[in-house]
Tab-separated table of C-alpha atoms in Angstrom:
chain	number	residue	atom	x	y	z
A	1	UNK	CA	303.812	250.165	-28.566
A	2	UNK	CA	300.046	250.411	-28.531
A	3	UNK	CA	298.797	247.656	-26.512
A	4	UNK	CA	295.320	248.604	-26.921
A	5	UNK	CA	293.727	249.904	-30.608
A	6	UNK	CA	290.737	251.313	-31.306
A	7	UNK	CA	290.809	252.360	-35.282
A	8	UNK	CA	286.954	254.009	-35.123
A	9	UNK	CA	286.706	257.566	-33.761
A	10	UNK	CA	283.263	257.782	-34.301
A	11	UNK	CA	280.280	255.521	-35.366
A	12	UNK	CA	276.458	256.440	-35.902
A	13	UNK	CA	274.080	253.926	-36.121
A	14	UNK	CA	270.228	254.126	-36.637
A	15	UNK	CA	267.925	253.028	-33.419
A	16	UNK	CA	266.995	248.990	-33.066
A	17	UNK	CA	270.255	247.868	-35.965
A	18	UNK	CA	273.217	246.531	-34.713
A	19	UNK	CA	276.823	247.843	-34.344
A	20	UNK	CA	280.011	246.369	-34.038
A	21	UNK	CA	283.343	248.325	-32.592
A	22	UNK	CA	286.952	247.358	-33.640
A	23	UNK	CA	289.442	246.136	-30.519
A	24	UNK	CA	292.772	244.472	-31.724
A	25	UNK	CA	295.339	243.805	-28.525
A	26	UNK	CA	298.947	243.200	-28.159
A	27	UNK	CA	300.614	240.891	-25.977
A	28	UNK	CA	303.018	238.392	-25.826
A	29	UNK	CA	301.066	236.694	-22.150
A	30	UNK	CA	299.168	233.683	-22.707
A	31	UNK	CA	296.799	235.408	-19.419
A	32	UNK	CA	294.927	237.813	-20.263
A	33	UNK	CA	291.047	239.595	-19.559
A	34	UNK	CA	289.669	241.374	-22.122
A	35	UNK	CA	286.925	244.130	-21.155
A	36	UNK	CA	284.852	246.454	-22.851
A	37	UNK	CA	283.549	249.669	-20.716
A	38	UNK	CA	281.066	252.347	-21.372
A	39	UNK	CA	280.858	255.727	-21.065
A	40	UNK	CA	278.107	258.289	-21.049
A	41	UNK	CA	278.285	261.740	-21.218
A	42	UNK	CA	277.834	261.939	-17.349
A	43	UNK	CA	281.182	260.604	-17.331
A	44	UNK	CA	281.490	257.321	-15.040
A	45	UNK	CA	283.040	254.369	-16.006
A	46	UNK	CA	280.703	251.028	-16.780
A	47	UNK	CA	281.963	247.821	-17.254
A	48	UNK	CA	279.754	245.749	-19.754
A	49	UNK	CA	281.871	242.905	-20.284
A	50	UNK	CA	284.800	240.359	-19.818
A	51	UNK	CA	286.707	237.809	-22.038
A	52	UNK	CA	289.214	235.346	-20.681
A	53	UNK	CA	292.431	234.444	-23.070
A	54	UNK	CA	291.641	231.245	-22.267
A	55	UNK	CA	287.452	231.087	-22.679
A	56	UNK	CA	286.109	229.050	-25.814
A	57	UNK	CA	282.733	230.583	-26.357
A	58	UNK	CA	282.365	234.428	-26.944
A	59	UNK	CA	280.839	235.820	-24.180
A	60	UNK	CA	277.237	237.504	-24.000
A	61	UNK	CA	275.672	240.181	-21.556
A	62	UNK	CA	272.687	240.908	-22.830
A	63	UNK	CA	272.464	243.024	-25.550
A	64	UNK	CA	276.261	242.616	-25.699
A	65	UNK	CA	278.671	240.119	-27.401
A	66	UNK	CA	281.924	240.253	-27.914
A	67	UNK	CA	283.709	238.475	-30.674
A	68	UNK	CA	286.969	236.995	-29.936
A	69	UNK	CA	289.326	235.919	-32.440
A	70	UNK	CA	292.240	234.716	-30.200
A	71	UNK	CA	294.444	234.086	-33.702
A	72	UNK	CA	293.879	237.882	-34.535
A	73	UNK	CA	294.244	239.371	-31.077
A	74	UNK	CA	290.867	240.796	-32.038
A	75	UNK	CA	287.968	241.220	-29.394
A	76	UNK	CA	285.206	243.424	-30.932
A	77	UNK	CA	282.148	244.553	-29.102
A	78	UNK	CA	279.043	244.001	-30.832
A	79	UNK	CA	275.612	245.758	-29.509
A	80	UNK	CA	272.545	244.778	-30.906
A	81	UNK	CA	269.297	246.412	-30.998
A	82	UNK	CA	271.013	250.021	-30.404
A	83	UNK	CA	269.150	252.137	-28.344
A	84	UNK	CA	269.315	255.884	-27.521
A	85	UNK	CA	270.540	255.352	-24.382
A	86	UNK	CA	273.780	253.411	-26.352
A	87	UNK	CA	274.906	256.957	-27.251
A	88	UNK	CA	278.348	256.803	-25.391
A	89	UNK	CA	282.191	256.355	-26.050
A	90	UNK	CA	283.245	253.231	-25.470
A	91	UNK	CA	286.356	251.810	-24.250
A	92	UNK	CA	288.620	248.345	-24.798
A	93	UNK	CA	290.604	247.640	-22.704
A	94	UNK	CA	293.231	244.584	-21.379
A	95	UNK	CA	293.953	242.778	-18.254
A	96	UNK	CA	297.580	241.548	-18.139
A	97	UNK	CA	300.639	240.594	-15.817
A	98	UNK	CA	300.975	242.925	-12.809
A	99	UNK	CA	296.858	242.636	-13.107
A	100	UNK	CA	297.324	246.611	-14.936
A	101	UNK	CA	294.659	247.298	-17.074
A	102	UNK	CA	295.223	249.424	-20.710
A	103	UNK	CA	292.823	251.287	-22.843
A	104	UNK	CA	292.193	251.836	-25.955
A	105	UNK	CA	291.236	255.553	-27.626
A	106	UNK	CA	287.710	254.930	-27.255
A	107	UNK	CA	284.894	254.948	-29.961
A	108	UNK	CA	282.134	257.349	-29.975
A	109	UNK	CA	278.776	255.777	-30.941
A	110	UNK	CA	275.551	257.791	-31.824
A	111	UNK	CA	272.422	256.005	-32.131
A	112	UNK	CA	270.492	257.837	-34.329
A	113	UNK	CA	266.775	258.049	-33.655
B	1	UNK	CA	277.462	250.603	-1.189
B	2	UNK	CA	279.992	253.290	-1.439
B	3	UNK	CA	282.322	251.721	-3.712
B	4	UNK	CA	285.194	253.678	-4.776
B	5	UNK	CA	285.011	257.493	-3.660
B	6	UNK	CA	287.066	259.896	-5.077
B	7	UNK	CA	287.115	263.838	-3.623
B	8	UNK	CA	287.329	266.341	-4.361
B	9	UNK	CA	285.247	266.723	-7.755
B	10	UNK	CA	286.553	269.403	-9.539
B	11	UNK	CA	289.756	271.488	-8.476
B	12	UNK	CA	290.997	274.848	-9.820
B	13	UNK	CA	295.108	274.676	-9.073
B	14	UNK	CA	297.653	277.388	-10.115
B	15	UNK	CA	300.769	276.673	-11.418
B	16	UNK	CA	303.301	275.383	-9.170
B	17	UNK	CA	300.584	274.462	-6.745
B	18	UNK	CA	300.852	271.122	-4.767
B	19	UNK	CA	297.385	269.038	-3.503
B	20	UNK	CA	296.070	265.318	-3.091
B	21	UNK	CA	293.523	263.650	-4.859
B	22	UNK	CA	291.599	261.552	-1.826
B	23	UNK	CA	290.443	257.743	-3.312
B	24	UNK	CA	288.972	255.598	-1.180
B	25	UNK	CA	287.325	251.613	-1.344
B	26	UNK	CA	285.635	249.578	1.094
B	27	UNK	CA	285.357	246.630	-1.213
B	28	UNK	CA	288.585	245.080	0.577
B	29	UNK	CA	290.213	245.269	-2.935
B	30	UNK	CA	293.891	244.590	-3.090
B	31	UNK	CA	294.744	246.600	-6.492
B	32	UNK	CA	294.215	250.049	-6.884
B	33	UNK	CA	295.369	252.379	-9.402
B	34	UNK	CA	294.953	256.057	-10.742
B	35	UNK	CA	294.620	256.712	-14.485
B	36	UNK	CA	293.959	260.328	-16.281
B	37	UNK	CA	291.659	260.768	-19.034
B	38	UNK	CA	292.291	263.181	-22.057
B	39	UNK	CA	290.109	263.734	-25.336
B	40	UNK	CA	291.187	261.214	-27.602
B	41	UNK	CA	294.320	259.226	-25.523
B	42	UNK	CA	291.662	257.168	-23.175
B	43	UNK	CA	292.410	256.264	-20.022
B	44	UNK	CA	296.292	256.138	-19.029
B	45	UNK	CA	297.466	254.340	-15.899
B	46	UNK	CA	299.275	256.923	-13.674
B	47	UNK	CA	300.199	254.705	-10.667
B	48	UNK	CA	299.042	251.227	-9.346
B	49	UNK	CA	299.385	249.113	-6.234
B	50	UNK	CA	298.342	245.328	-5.783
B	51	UNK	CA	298.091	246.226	-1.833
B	52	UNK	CA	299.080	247.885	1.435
B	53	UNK	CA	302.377	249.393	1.084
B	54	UNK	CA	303.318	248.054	-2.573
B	55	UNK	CA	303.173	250.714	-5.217
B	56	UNK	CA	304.750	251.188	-9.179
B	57	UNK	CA	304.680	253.424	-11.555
B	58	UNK	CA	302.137	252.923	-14.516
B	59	UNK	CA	302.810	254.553	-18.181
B	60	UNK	CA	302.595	258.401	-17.006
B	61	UNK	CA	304.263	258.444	-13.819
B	62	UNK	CA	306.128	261.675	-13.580
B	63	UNK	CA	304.990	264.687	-11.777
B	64	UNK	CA	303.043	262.350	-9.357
B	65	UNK	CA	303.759	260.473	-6.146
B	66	UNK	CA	301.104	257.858	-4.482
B	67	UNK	CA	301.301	255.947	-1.110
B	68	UNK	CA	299.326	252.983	-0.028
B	69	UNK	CA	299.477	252.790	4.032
B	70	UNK	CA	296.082	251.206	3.851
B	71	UNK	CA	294.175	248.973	1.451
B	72	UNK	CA	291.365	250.938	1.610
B	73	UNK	CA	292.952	254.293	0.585
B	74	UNK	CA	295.420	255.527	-2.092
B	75	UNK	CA	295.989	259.098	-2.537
B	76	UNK	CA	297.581	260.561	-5.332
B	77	UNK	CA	299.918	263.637	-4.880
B	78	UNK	CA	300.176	266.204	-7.518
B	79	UNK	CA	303.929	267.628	-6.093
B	80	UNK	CA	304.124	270.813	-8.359
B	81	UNK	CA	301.284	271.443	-10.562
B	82	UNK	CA	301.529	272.387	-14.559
B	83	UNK	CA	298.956	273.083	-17.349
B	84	UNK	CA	299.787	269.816	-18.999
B	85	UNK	CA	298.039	268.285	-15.735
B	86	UNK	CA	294.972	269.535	-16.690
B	87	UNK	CA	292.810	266.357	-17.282
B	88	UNK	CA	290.071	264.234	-15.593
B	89	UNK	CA	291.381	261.829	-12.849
B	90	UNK	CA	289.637	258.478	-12.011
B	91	UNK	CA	290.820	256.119	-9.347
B	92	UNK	CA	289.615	252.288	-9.714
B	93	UNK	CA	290.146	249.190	-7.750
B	94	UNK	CA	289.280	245.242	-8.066
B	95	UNK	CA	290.124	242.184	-6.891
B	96	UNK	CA	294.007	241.245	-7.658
B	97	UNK	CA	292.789	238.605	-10.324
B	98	UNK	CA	292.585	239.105	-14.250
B	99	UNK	CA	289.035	238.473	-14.817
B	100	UNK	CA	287.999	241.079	-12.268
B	101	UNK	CA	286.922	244.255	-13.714
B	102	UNK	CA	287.880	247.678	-11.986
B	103	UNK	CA	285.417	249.584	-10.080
B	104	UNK	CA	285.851	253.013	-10.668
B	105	UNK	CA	285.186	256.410	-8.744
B	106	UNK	CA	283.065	259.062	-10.782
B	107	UNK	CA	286.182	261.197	-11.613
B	108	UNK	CA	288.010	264.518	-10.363
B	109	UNK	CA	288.296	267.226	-13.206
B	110	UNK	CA	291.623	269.430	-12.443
B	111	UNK	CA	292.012	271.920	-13.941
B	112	UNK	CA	295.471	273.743	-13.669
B	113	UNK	CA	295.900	277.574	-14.828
C-alpha cells in the first residue's frame, strides 16, 4: 500500500499567488516526521521542511507552511508568494520506524511569469 | 563541507555488466540508504543501514547488494546489470532520529543498454 500520495501531477500557478500541494500519509506509528523536498531541474534533492506527529502548531520556513491535519493524515505544502525560481517537482515524503524515509510521486509546479 | 558524495556521475553499463556506485559522508551519520528515481514513481528506497555493519533491504531490493564496513561509506553493487536498471541513483544519510532530514548526494544517472 501507498504510504506516501501525491494526487497532483502537475500545477501552474501565476508569479507572487500562492499554491498549495496535496500530501495524505499512511501509517499505523504514532512517530512519525513529515518532510517536504524540492527539486529543480538540476536535479539535487532540497529539504524545505519538517513536521513532527507529535508538533501542535504547523510549521513555517519562510515562504513555506505546511498544513497538518493529524485526523486526516494530511500534510500539504503551501508556498506563498510563488516565484520563478519555485518552478520544481516537489516531493512528500515520511519518516517512520526503522528511521526509512518514503516518497510520494512528486508534483510538478510551474510558476508562470 | 563535502556532505554526501556520490561517484561516479553518469555510467554507460551493458547488459550483464557488474559495477559499484561509490557514496560517501563525513557528517558522522549513522543511517544511510540508496533510493532510485524514475519519471513518475519518486524516490524508492533500494537499501538502508542505521550504521557500521547493519544493513536491510528497502522496497526494491533485488538485483542489488550493499555493505557498510564503515559509517562513512556505503557502496551499492549492481551484481548483473539489466535495462530495467536504468534510472537515477541518489544516496542520502542523516542522523538516526525521525526529525532529521536526509542529506543527499547530487545523483548518478545509469544508464544500462
Amino acid at each position: 500500500a501507498q504510504k506516501i500520495t501525491q494526487t497532483q501531477p502537475g500545477m501552474f500557478v501565476q508569479e507572487k499567488e500562492a499554491v498549495t500541494l496535496d500530501c495524505t500519509y499512511d501509517t499505523s506509528d504514532p512517530s512519525y516526521g513529515l518532510f517536504w523536498y524540492k527539486q529543480p531541474s538540476s536535479g539535487e534533492m532540497i529539504f524545505l521542511i519538517y513536521q513532527g506527529s507529535y508538533d501542535q502548531q504547523n510549521a513555517t520556513e519562510g515562504r513555506y507552511s505546511l498544513n497538518f491535519q493529524k485526523a486526516r493524515k494530511s500534510a500539504n505544502l503551501v508556498i506563498s508568494a510563488s516565484q520563478l525560481g519555485d518552478s520544481a517537482m516537489y516531493f512528500c515524503a515520511m519518516r517512520e520506524g526503522q528511521y526509512k524515509l518514503s516518497f510520494g510521486a512528486g508534483t510538478t509546479v510551474t510558476v508562470r511569469a | 563541507n563535502a556532505g554526501v558524495t556520490q561517484t561516479p556521475k553518469f555510467q554507460v553499463l551493458k547488459t550483464g555488466q557488474s559495477m559499484t556506485l561509490q557514496c560517501a559522508q563525513d557528517m558522522n551519520h549513522e543511517y544511510m540508504s540508496w533510493y532510485r528515481q524514475d519519471p513518475g514513481m519518486g524516490l524508492r528506497l533500494i537499501h538502508y543501514s542505521v550504521g557500521a555493519g547493519i544493513t536491510d533491504q528497502g522496497e526494491v531490493p533485488n538485483g542489488y547488494n550493499v555493505s557498510r564496513s564503515t559509517t562513512e561509506d556505503f557502496p551499492l553493487r549492481l551484481l548483473s546489470a539489466a535495462p530495467s536498471q536504468t534510472s537515477v541513483y541518489f544516496c542520502a544519510s542523516s542522523p538516526r532520529d525521525l526529525s532529521s532530514p536526509l542529506h543527499f548526494g547530487n545523483g548518478t544517472r545509469l544508464t544500462v543498454t
